[in-house]
Short mmCIF file of C-alpha atoms in Angstrom, two decimals:
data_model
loop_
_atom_site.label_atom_id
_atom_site.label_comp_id
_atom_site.label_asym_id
_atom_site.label_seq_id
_atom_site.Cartn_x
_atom_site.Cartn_y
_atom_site.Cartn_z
CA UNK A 43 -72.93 0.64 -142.06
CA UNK A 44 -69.85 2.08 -140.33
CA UNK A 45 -66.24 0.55 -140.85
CA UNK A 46 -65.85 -1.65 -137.43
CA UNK A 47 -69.74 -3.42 -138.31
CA UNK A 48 -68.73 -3.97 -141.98
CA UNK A 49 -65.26 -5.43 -140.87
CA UNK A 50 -67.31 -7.31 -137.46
CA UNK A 51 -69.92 -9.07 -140.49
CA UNK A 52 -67.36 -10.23 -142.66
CA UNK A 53 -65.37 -11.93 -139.66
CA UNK A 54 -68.79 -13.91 -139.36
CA UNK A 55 -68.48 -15.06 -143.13
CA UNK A 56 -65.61 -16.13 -142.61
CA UNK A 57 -66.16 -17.67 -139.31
CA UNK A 58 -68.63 -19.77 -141.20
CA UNK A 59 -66.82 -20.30 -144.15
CA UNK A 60 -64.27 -21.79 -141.94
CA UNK A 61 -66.55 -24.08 -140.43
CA UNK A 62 -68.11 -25.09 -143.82
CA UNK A 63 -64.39 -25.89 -145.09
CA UNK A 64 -63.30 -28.21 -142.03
CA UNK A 65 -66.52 -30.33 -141.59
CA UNK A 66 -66.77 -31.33 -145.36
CA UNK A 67 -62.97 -32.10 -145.27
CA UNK A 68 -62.97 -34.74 -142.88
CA UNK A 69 -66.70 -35.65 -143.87
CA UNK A 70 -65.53 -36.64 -147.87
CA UNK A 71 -62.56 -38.77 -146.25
CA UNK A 72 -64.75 -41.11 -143.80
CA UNK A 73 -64.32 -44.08 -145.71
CA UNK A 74 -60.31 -43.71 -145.80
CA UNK A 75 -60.08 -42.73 -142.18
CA UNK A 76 -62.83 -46.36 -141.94
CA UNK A 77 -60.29 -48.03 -144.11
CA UNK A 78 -57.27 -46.40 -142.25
CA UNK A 79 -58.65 -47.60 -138.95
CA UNK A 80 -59.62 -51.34 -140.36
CA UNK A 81 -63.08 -51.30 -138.81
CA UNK A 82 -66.54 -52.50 -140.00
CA UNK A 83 -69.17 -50.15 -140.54
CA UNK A 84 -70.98 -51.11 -137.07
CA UNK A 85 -67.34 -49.74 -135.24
CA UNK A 86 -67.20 -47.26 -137.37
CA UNK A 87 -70.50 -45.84 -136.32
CA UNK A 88 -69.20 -46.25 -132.65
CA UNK A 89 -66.27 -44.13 -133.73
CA UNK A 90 -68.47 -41.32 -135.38
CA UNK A 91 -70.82 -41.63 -131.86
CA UNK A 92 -67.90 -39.23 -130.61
CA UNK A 93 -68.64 -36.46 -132.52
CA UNK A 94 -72.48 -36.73 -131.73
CA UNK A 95 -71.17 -36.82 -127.72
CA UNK A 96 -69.41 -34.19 -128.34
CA UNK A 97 -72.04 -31.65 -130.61
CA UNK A 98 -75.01 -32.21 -128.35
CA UNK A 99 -72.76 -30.91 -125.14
CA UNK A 100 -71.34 -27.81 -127.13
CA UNK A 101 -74.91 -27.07 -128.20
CA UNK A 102 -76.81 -27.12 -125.06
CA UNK A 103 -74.29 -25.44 -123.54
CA UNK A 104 -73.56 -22.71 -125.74
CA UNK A 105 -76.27 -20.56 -124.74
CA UNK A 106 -75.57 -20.57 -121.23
CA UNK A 107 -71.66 -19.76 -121.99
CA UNK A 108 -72.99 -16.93 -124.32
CA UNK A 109 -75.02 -15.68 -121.75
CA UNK A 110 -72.35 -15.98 -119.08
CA UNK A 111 -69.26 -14.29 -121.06
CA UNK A 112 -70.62 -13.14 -124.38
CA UNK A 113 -69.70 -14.16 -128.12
CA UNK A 114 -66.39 -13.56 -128.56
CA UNK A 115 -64.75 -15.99 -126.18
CA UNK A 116 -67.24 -18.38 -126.62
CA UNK A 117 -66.02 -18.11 -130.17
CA UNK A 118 -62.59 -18.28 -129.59
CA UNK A 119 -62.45 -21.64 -127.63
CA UNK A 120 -65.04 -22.81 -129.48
CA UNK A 121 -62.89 -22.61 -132.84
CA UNK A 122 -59.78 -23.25 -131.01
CA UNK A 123 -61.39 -26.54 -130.05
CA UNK A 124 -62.58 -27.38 -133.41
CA UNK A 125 -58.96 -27.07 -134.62
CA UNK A 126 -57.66 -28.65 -131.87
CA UNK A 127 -60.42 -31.40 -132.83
CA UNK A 128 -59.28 -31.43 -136.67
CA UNK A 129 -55.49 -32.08 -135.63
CA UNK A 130 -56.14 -35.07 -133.57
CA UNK A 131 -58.33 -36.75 -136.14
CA UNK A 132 -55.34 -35.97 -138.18
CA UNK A 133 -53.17 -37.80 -135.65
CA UNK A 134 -55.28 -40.58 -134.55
CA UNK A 135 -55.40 -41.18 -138.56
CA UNK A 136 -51.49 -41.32 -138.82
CA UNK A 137 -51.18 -42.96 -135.95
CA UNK A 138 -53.90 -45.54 -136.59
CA UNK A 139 -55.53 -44.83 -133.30
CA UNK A 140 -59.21 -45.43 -132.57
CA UNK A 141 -59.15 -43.69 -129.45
CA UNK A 142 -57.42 -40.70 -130.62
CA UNK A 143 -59.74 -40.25 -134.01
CA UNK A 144 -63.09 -40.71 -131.71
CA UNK A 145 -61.33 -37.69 -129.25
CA UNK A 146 -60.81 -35.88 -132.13
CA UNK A 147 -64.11 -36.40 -133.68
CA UNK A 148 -65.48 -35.28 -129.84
CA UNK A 149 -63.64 -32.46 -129.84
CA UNK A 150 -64.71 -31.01 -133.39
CA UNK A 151 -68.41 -31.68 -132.45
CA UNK A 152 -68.24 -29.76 -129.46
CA UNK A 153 -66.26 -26.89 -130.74
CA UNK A 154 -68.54 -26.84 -134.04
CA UNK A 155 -71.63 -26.89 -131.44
CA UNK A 156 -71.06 -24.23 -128.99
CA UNK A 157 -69.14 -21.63 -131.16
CA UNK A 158 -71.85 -22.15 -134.39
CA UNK A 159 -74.67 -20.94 -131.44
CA UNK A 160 -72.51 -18.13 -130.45
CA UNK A 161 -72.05 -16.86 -134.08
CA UNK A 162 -75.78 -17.16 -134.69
CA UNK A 163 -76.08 -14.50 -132.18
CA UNK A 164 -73.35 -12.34 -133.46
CA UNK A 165 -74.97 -12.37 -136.59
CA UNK A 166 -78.48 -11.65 -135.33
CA UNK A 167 -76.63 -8.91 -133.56
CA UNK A 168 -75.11 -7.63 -136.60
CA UNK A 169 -78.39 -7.60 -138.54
CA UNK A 170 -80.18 -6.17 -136.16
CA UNK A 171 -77.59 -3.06 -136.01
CA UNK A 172 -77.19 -2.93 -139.63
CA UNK A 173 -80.94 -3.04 -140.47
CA UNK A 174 -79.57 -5.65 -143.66
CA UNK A 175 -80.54 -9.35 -144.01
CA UNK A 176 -77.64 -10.90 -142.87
CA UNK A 177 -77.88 -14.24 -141.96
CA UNK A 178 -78.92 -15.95 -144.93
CA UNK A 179 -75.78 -14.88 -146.58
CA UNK A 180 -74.11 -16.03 -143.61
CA UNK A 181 -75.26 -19.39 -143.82
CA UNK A 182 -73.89 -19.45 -147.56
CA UNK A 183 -70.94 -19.09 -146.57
CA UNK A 184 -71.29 -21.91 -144.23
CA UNK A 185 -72.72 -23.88 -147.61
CA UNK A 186 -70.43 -22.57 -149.66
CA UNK A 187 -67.35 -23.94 -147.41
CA UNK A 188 -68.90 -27.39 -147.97
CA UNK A 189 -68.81 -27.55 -151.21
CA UNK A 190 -65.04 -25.80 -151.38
CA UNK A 191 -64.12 -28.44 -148.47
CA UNK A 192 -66.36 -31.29 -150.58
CA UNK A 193 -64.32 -30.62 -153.91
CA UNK A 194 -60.75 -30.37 -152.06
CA UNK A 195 -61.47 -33.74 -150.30
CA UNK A 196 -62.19 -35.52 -153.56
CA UNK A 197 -59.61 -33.94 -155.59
CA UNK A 198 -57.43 -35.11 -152.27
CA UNK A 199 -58.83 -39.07 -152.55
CA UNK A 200 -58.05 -39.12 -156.06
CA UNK A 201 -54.73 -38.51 -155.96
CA UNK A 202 -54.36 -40.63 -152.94
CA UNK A 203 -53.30 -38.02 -150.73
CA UNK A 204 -53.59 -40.01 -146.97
CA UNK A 205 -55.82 -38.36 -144.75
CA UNK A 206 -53.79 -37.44 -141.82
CA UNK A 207 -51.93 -35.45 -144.52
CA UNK A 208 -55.00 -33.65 -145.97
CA UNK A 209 -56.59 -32.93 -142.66
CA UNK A 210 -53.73 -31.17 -141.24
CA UNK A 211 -52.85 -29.44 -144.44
CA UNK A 212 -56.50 -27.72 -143.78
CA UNK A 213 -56.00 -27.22 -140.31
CA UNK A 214 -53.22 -24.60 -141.36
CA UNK A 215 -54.87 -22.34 -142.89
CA UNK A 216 -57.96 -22.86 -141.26
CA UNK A 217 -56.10 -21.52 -138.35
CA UNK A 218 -54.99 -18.30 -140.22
CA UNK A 219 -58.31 -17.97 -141.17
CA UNK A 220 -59.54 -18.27 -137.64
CA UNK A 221 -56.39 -15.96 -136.55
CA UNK A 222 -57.69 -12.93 -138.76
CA UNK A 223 -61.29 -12.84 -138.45
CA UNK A 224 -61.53 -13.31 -134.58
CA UNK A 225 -59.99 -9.76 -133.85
CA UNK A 226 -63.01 -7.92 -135.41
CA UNK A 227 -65.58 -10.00 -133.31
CA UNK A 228 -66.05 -7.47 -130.45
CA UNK A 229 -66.67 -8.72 -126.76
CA UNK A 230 -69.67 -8.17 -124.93
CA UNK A 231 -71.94 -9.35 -127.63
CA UNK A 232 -74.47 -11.86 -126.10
CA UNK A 233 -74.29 -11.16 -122.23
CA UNK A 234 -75.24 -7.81 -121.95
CA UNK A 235 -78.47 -8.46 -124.05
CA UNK A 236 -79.02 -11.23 -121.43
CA UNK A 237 -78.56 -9.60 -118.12
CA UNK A 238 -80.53 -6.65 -119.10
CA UNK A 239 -83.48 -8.07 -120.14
CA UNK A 240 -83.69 -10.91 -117.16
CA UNK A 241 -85.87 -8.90 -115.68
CA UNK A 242 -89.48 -7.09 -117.11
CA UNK A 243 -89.75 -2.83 -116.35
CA UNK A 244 -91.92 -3.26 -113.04
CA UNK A 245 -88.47 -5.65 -111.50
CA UNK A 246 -90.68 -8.91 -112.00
CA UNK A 247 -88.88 -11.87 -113.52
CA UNK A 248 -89.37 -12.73 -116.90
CA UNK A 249 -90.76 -15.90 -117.70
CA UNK A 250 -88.57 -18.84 -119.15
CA UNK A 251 -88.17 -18.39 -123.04
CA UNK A 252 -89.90 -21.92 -123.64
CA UNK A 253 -92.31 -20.64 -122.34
CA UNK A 254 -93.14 -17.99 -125.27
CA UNK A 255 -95.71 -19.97 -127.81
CA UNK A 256 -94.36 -17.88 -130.86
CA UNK A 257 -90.59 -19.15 -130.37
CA UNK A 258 -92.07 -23.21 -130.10
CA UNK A 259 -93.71 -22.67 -133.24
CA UNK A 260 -90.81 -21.33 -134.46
CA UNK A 261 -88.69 -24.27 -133.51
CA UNK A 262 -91.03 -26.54 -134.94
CA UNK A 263 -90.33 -24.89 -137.56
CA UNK A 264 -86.21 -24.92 -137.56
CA UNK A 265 -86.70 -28.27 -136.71
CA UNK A 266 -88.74 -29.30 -139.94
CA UNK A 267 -86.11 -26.77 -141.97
CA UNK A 268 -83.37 -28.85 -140.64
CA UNK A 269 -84.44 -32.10 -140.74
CA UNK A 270 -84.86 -31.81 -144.55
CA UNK A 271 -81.08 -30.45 -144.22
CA UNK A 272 -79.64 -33.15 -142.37
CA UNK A 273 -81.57 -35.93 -144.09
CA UNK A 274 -79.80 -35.00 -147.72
CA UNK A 275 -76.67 -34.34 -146.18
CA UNK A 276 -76.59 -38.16 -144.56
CA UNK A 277 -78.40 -39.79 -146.78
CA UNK A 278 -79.02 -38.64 -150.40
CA UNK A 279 -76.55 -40.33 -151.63
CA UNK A 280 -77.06 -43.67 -150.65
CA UNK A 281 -81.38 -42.68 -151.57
CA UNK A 282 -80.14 -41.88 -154.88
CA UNK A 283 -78.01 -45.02 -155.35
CA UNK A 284 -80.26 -47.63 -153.79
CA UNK A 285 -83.52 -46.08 -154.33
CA UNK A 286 -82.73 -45.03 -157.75
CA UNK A 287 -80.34 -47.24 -159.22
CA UNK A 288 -77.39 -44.73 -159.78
CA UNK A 289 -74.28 -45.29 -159.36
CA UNK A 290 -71.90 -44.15 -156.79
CA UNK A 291 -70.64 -41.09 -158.82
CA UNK A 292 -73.78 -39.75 -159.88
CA UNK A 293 -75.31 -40.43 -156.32
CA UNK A 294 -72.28 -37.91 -155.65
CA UNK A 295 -73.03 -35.62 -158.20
CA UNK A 296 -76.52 -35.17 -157.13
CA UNK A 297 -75.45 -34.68 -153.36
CA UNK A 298 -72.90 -31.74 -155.06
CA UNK A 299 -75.94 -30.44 -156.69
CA UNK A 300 -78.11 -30.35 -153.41
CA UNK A 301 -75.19 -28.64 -151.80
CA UNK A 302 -75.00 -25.96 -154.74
CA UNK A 303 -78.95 -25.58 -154.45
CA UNK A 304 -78.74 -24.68 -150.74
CA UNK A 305 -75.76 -22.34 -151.54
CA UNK A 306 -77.43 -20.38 -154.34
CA UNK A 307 -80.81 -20.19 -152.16
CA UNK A 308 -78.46 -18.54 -149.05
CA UNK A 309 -76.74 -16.15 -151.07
CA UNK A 310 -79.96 -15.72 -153.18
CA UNK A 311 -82.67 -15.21 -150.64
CA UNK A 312 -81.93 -11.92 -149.42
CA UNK A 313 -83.21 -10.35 -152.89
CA UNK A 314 -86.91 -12.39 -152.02
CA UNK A 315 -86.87 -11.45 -148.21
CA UNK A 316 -86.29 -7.91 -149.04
CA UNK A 317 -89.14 -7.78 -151.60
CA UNK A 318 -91.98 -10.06 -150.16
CA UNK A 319 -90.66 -10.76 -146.38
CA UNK A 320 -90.06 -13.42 -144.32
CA UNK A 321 -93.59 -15.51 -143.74
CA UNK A 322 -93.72 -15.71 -147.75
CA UNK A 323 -89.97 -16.48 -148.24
CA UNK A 324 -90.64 -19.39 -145.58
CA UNK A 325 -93.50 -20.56 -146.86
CA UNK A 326 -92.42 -20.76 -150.40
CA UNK A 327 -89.14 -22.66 -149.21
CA UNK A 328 -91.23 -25.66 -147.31
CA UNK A 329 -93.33 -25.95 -150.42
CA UNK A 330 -90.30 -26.03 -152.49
CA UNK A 331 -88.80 -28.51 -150.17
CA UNK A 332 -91.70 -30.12 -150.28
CA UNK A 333 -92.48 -30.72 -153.53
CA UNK A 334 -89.02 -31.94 -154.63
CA UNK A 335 -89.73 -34.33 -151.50
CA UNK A 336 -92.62 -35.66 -153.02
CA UNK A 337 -90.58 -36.48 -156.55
CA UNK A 338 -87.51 -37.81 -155.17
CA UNK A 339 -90.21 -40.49 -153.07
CA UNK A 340 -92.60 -41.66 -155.83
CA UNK A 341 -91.19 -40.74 -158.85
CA UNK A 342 -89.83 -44.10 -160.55
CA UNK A 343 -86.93 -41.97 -163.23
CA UNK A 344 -83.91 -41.18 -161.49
CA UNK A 345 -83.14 -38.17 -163.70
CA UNK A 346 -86.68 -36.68 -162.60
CA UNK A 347 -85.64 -37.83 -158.90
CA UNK A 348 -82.34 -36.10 -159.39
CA UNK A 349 -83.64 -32.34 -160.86
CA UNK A 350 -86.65 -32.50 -157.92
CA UNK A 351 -83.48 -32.92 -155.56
CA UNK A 352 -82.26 -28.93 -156.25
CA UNK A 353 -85.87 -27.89 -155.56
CA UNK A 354 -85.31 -29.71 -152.31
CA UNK A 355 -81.93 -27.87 -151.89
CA UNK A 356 -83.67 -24.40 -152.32
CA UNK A 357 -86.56 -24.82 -150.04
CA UNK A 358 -84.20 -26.04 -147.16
CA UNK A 359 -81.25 -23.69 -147.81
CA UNK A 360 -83.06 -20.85 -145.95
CA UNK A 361 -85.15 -22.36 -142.75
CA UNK A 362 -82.52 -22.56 -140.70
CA UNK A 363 -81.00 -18.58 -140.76
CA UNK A 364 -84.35 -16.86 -141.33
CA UNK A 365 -86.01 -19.20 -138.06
CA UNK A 366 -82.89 -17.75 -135.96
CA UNK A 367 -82.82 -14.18 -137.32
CA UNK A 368 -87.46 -14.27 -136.54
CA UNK A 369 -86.52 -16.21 -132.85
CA UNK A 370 -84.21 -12.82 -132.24
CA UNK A 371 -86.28 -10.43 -132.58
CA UNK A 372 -89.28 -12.36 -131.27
CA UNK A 373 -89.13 -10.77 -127.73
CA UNK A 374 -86.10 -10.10 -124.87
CA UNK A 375 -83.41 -12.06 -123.87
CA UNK A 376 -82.25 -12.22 -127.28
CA UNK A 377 -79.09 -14.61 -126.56
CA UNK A 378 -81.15 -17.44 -124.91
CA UNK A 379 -83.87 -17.21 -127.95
CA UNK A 380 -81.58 -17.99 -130.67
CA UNK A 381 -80.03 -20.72 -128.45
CA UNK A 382 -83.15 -22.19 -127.93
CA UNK A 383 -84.46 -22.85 -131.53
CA UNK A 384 -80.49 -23.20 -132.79
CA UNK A 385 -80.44 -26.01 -130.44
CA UNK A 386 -83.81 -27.61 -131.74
CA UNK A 387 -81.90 -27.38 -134.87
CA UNK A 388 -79.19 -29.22 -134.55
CA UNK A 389 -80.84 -31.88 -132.39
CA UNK A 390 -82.80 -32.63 -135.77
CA UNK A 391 -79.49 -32.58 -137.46
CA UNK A 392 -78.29 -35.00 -134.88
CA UNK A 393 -80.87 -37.24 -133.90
CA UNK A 394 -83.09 -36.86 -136.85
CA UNK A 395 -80.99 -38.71 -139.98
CA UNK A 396 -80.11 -41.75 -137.84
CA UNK A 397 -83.67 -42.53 -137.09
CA UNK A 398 -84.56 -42.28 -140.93
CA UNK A 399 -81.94 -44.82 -141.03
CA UNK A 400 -83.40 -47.13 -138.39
CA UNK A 401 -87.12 -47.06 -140.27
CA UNK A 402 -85.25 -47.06 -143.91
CA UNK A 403 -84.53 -50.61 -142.38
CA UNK A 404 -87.60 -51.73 -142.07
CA UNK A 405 -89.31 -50.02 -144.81
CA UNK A 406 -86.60 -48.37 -147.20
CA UNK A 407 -85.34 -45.20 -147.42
CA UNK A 408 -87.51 -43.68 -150.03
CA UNK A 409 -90.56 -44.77 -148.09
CA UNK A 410 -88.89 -43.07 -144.40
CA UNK A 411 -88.72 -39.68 -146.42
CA UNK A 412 -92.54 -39.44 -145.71
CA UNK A 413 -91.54 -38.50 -142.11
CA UNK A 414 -89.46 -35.41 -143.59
CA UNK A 415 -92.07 -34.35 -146.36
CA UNK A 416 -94.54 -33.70 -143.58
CA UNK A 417 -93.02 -32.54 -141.50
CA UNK A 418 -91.59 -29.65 -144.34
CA UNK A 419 -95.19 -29.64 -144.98
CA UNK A 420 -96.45 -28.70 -141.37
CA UNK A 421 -93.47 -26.04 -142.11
CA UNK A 422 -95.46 -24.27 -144.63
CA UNK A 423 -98.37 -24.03 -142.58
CA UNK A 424 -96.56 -22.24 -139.49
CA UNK A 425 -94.91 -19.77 -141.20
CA UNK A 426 -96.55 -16.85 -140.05
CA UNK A 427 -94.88 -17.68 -136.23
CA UNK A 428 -91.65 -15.82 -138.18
CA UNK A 429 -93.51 -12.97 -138.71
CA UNK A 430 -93.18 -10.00 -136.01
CA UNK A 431 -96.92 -8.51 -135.04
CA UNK A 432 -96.93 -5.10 -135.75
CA UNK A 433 -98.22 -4.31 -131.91
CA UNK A 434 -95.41 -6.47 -130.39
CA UNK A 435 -92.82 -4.67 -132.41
CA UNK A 436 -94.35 -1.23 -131.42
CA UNK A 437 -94.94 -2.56 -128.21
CA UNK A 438 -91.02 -2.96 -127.75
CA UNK A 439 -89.97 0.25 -129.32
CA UNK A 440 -91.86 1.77 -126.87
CA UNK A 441 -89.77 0.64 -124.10
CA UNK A 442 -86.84 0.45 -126.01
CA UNK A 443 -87.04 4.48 -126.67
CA UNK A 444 -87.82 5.21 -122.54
CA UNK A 445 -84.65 3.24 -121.92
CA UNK A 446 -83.00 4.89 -124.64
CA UNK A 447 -83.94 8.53 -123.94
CA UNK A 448 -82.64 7.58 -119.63
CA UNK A 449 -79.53 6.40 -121.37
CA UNK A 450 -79.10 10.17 -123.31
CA UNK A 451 -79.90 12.24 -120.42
CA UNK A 452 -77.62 10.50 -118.28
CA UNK A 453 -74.67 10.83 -120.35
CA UNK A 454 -75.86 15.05 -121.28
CA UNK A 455 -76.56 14.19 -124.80
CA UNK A 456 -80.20 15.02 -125.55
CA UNK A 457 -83.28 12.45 -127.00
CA UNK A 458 -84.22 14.48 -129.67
CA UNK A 459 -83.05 14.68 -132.89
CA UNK A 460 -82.40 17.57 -134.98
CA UNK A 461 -84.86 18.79 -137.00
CA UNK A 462 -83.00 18.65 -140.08
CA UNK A 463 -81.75 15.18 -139.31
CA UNK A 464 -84.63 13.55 -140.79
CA UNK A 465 -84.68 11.45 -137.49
CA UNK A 466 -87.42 11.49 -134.92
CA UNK A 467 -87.31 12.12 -131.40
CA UNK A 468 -86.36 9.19 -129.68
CA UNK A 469 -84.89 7.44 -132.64
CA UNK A 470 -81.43 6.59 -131.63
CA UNK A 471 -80.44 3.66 -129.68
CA UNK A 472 -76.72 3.10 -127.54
CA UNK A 473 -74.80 0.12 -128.16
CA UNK A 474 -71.22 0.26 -126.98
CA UNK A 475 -71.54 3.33 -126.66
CA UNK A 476 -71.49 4.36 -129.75
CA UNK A 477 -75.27 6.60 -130.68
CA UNK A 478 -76.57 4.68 -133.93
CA UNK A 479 -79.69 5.47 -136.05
CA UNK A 480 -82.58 3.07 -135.98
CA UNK A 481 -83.49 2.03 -139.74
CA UNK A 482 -87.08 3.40 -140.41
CA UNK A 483 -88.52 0.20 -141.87
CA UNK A 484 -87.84 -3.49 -142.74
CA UNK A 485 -89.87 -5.27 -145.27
CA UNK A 486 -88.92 -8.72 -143.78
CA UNK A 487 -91.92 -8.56 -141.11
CA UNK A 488 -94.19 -5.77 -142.40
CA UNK A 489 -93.56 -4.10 -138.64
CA UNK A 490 -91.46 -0.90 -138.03
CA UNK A 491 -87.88 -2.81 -137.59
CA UNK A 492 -86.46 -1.75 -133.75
CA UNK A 493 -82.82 -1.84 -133.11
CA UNK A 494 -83.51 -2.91 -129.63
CA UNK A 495 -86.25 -5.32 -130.02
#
C-alpha cells in the first residue's frame, strides 16, 4: 500500500470516528436537552422527527450526489453540515429554542446521511485498491466513537455540565478532526466509476441496479444486519429495564456492553474474513445474533439476558460493512450499488426501531423482538448472495484487462509485464493515473479478487 492510500484510509477512520463521537454525544444528553426544552415525551418525539426528516433526504440522495460530483465534496458538505447541525442543537439548547434544536437535529441527520453513503464508497474504493479488508475496521471506528462519545456524555451529565456547553465543546475539535482528514480524501472517487460503467461494451444501457437479484438479496440482508443494530441501539435499554427488571444503570451498562461487542467484532472480524471468507463470517454473525436474540426474549434471568446481549453485539457488528464491501464488487456501477443497499440500511435503522415500539405496545417489547430474530435468521440463510461467483468475477476481469490493456497502449506504456515481475500480462489496472498491481487472490469470496470489478 503506497503512502497517499495509507494516508487516504486513515482519513476514512477518522471520518468515522468523527461521526461515531458526535452522534453518541448529543444521543447520551436527550433527556437534558427534553428537560432543557420542558416538553413531554410525545413533543419530544416531534422534536427528534427532525433528524429522521432530515437522514432519510441525505440518504436517498447521497448516491445521486456521489454519482454527480464524486466523494470528496459530497464529504465535505456533508460533514460541514453535520457540524453545522451539532452547533445549532447547541444553540437551540442555550437558547431554549424548539425550533432551533429540531433544525439542528435536521441538519445533523442529513449531513450524517449523505456523507456516511459517500464514505462507504471511499472505503469500498480503498479496499478494493488495497486488496485489504477494510471496511469492517472502518465501521469500528464508527463503534468505537460511540462508545468514546457515550462515556464523555455521561462523565459530562454527572458533573452537570449543561448541554449547550458539552455539545459545542465537541463540535471544536470535531471540526479539527474533520479539518485534517478531509485533505487526504482525493476527488473523483465515486463519479468516474459511475459514468464509465453507465453503459455495457456493445453501447447498450445497463439495466437499473435494482434490478440485479444478487444486490436485493443482499439488502435483505443489510437490512436484517441493521435492524438487529438499530433495535439495541433504541431500545435495549429500556428491554433490559422493563423486560428484565434492572435498573436504569445496569440497563446502561448492558447497552455499553452491546456497544463494546459490536466494536471488538469490527476491529476483530478481519482476522475471520481473511481465514474462512465472507459467506461464513456472515453466516456465523446472524446465528450469533440470533441466538443471543433468542436468550434476551425467553430467558426469565436477567444476568443470562444480559451475557446473550454481547453475542447479539458480535453477530450484528459486521452485517452492515461486509453487505456494502459484497454490494461493491457485485457488478458495475459501483457508486449506485453501495448506495442502494446503504440506503436499505439505514431505512431499517430509521423506520425499523419505531415500529418495534408501536407493537412493544401492544404486546411488549420482549415479545416484538421476534420480528428481529427472524428476520437475523432469514440472514443466515442468504448469506451466500455476499459471495462473488467465481465466473462473474472472471467474467469482469476479462473486460476489465481489454479496457486496461486500450488504456496502456494509448498512453505508450505496454500490457505486459516483465517477466521477472512476477506479474502477468494484463495484470495492471489505471486509477488516477497512477499503474497499480492487481492482488493475485482474496480469500473473502474464494474468486480471483479484480481491482476493477
Amino acid at each position: 500500500m503506497d503512502q497517499a492510500l495509507r494516508r487516504r484510509r486513515q482519513a476514512l477512520f477518522l471520518l468515522f470516528l468523527l461521526a461515531g463521537i458526535t452522534m453518541s454525544s448529543w444521543v447520551t444528553r436527550t433527556p437534558a436537552i427534553r428537560d432543557r426544552l420542558d416538553v413531554t415525551t410525545g413533543q419530544m418525539g416531534l422534536v427528534l422527527f427532525g433528524l429522521s426528516l432530515g437522514s432519510m433526504a441525505g440518504i436517498t440522495s447521497s448516491g445521486r450526489l456521489v454519482s454527480r460530483f464524486g466523494t470528496r465534496p459530497v464529504v465535505v458538505w456533508g460533514t460541514v453540515l453535520l457540524l453545522a447541525g451539532m452547533a445549532t442543537i447547541s444553540v437551540g439548547s442555550a437558547a431554549v429554542s424548539i425550533p432551533l434544536v429540531t433544525a439542528g437535529l435536521c441538519a445533523f441527520g442529513a449531513g450524517m446521511g449523505v456523507s456516511d453513503v459517500a464514505v462507504n464508497v471511499d472505503g469500498t474504493d480503498v479496499e478494493r485498491l488495497s486488496g485489504a479488508t477494510t471496511l469492517p475496521a472502518l465501521h469500528g471506528c464508527f463503534s468505537l466513537g460511540t462508545v468514546l462519545g457515550a462515556g464523555a456524555g455521561m462523565a459530562a451529565t454527572a458533573a452537570g455540565v449543561p448541554v449547550h456547553w458539552h455539545l459545542a465543546a465537541v463540535t471544536v475539535p470535531a471540526t479539527g478532526i474533520f479539518v485534517h482528514a478531509v485533505r487526504s480524501v482525493p476527488a473523483g472517487t465515486g463519479r468516474e466509476t459511475a459514468e464509465g460503467s453507465r453503459r455495457g461494451d456493445g453501447g447498450e444501457r445497463r439495466p437499473a441496479v435494482w434490478r440485479d437479484g444478487r444486490l436485493l438479496l443482499i439488502g435483505v440482508i443489510v437490512l436484517a444486519m441493521a435492524l438487529a443494530e438499530g433495535s439495541a441501539n433504541d431500545w435495549l435499554p429500556l428491554l433490559m429495564v422493563d423486560g428484565h427488571g434492572m435498573d436504569a444503570t445496569s440497563g446502561s451498562f448492558v447497552y455499553a456492553g452491546f456497544a463494546a461487542a459490536m466494536t471488538l467484532g469490527r476491529f476483530g472480524g478481519t482476522f475471520f474474513l481473511d481465514r474462512f471468507g465472507r459467506t461464513a463470517v456472515v453466516r456465523a454473525s446472524a446465528v450469533s445474533g440470533a441466538l443471543g436474540l433468542l436468550v434476551v426474549i425467553v430467558s426469565d434471568s436477567a444476568v443470562l439476558a444480559g451475557l446473550a446481549v454481547l453475542l447479539w453485539g458480535l453477530g450484528a457488528s459486521l452485517g452492515f460493512p461486509l453487505t456494502l464491501s459484497a454490494a461493491g464488487e457485485s457488478g458495475p456501477d459501483e457508486t449506485a450499488r453501495v448506495a442502494l443497499v446503504a440506503t436499505i440500511g439505514y431505512v431499517a435503522f430509521l423506520v425499523g426501531p419505531p415500529g418495534l415500539g408501536f407493537l412493544g405496545e401492544h404486546i411488549g417489547l420482549r415479545p416484538a423482538m421476534f420480528v428481529v430474530l427472524a428476520c437475523v435468521a432469514c440472514a443466515a440463510f442468504l448469506a451466500p448472495a455476499v459471495d462473488i461467483a467465481p465466473r462473474e468475477a472472471e467474467a469482469e476481469a476479462d473486460t476489465d484487462t481489454d479496457t486496461d490493456t486500450d488504456t496502456d497502449t494509448d498512453s505508450g506504456v505496454d500490457a505486459g509485464a516483465d517477466p521477472g515481475s512476477g506479474l502477468d500480462p494484463g495484470a495492471d489496472c489505471v486509477h488516477d493515473g497512477l499503474t497499480a498491481p492487481r492482488p493475485a487472490a482474496d480469500p473473502r469470496h474464494g474468486a480471483e479478487r479484480v481491482a476493477g470489478s
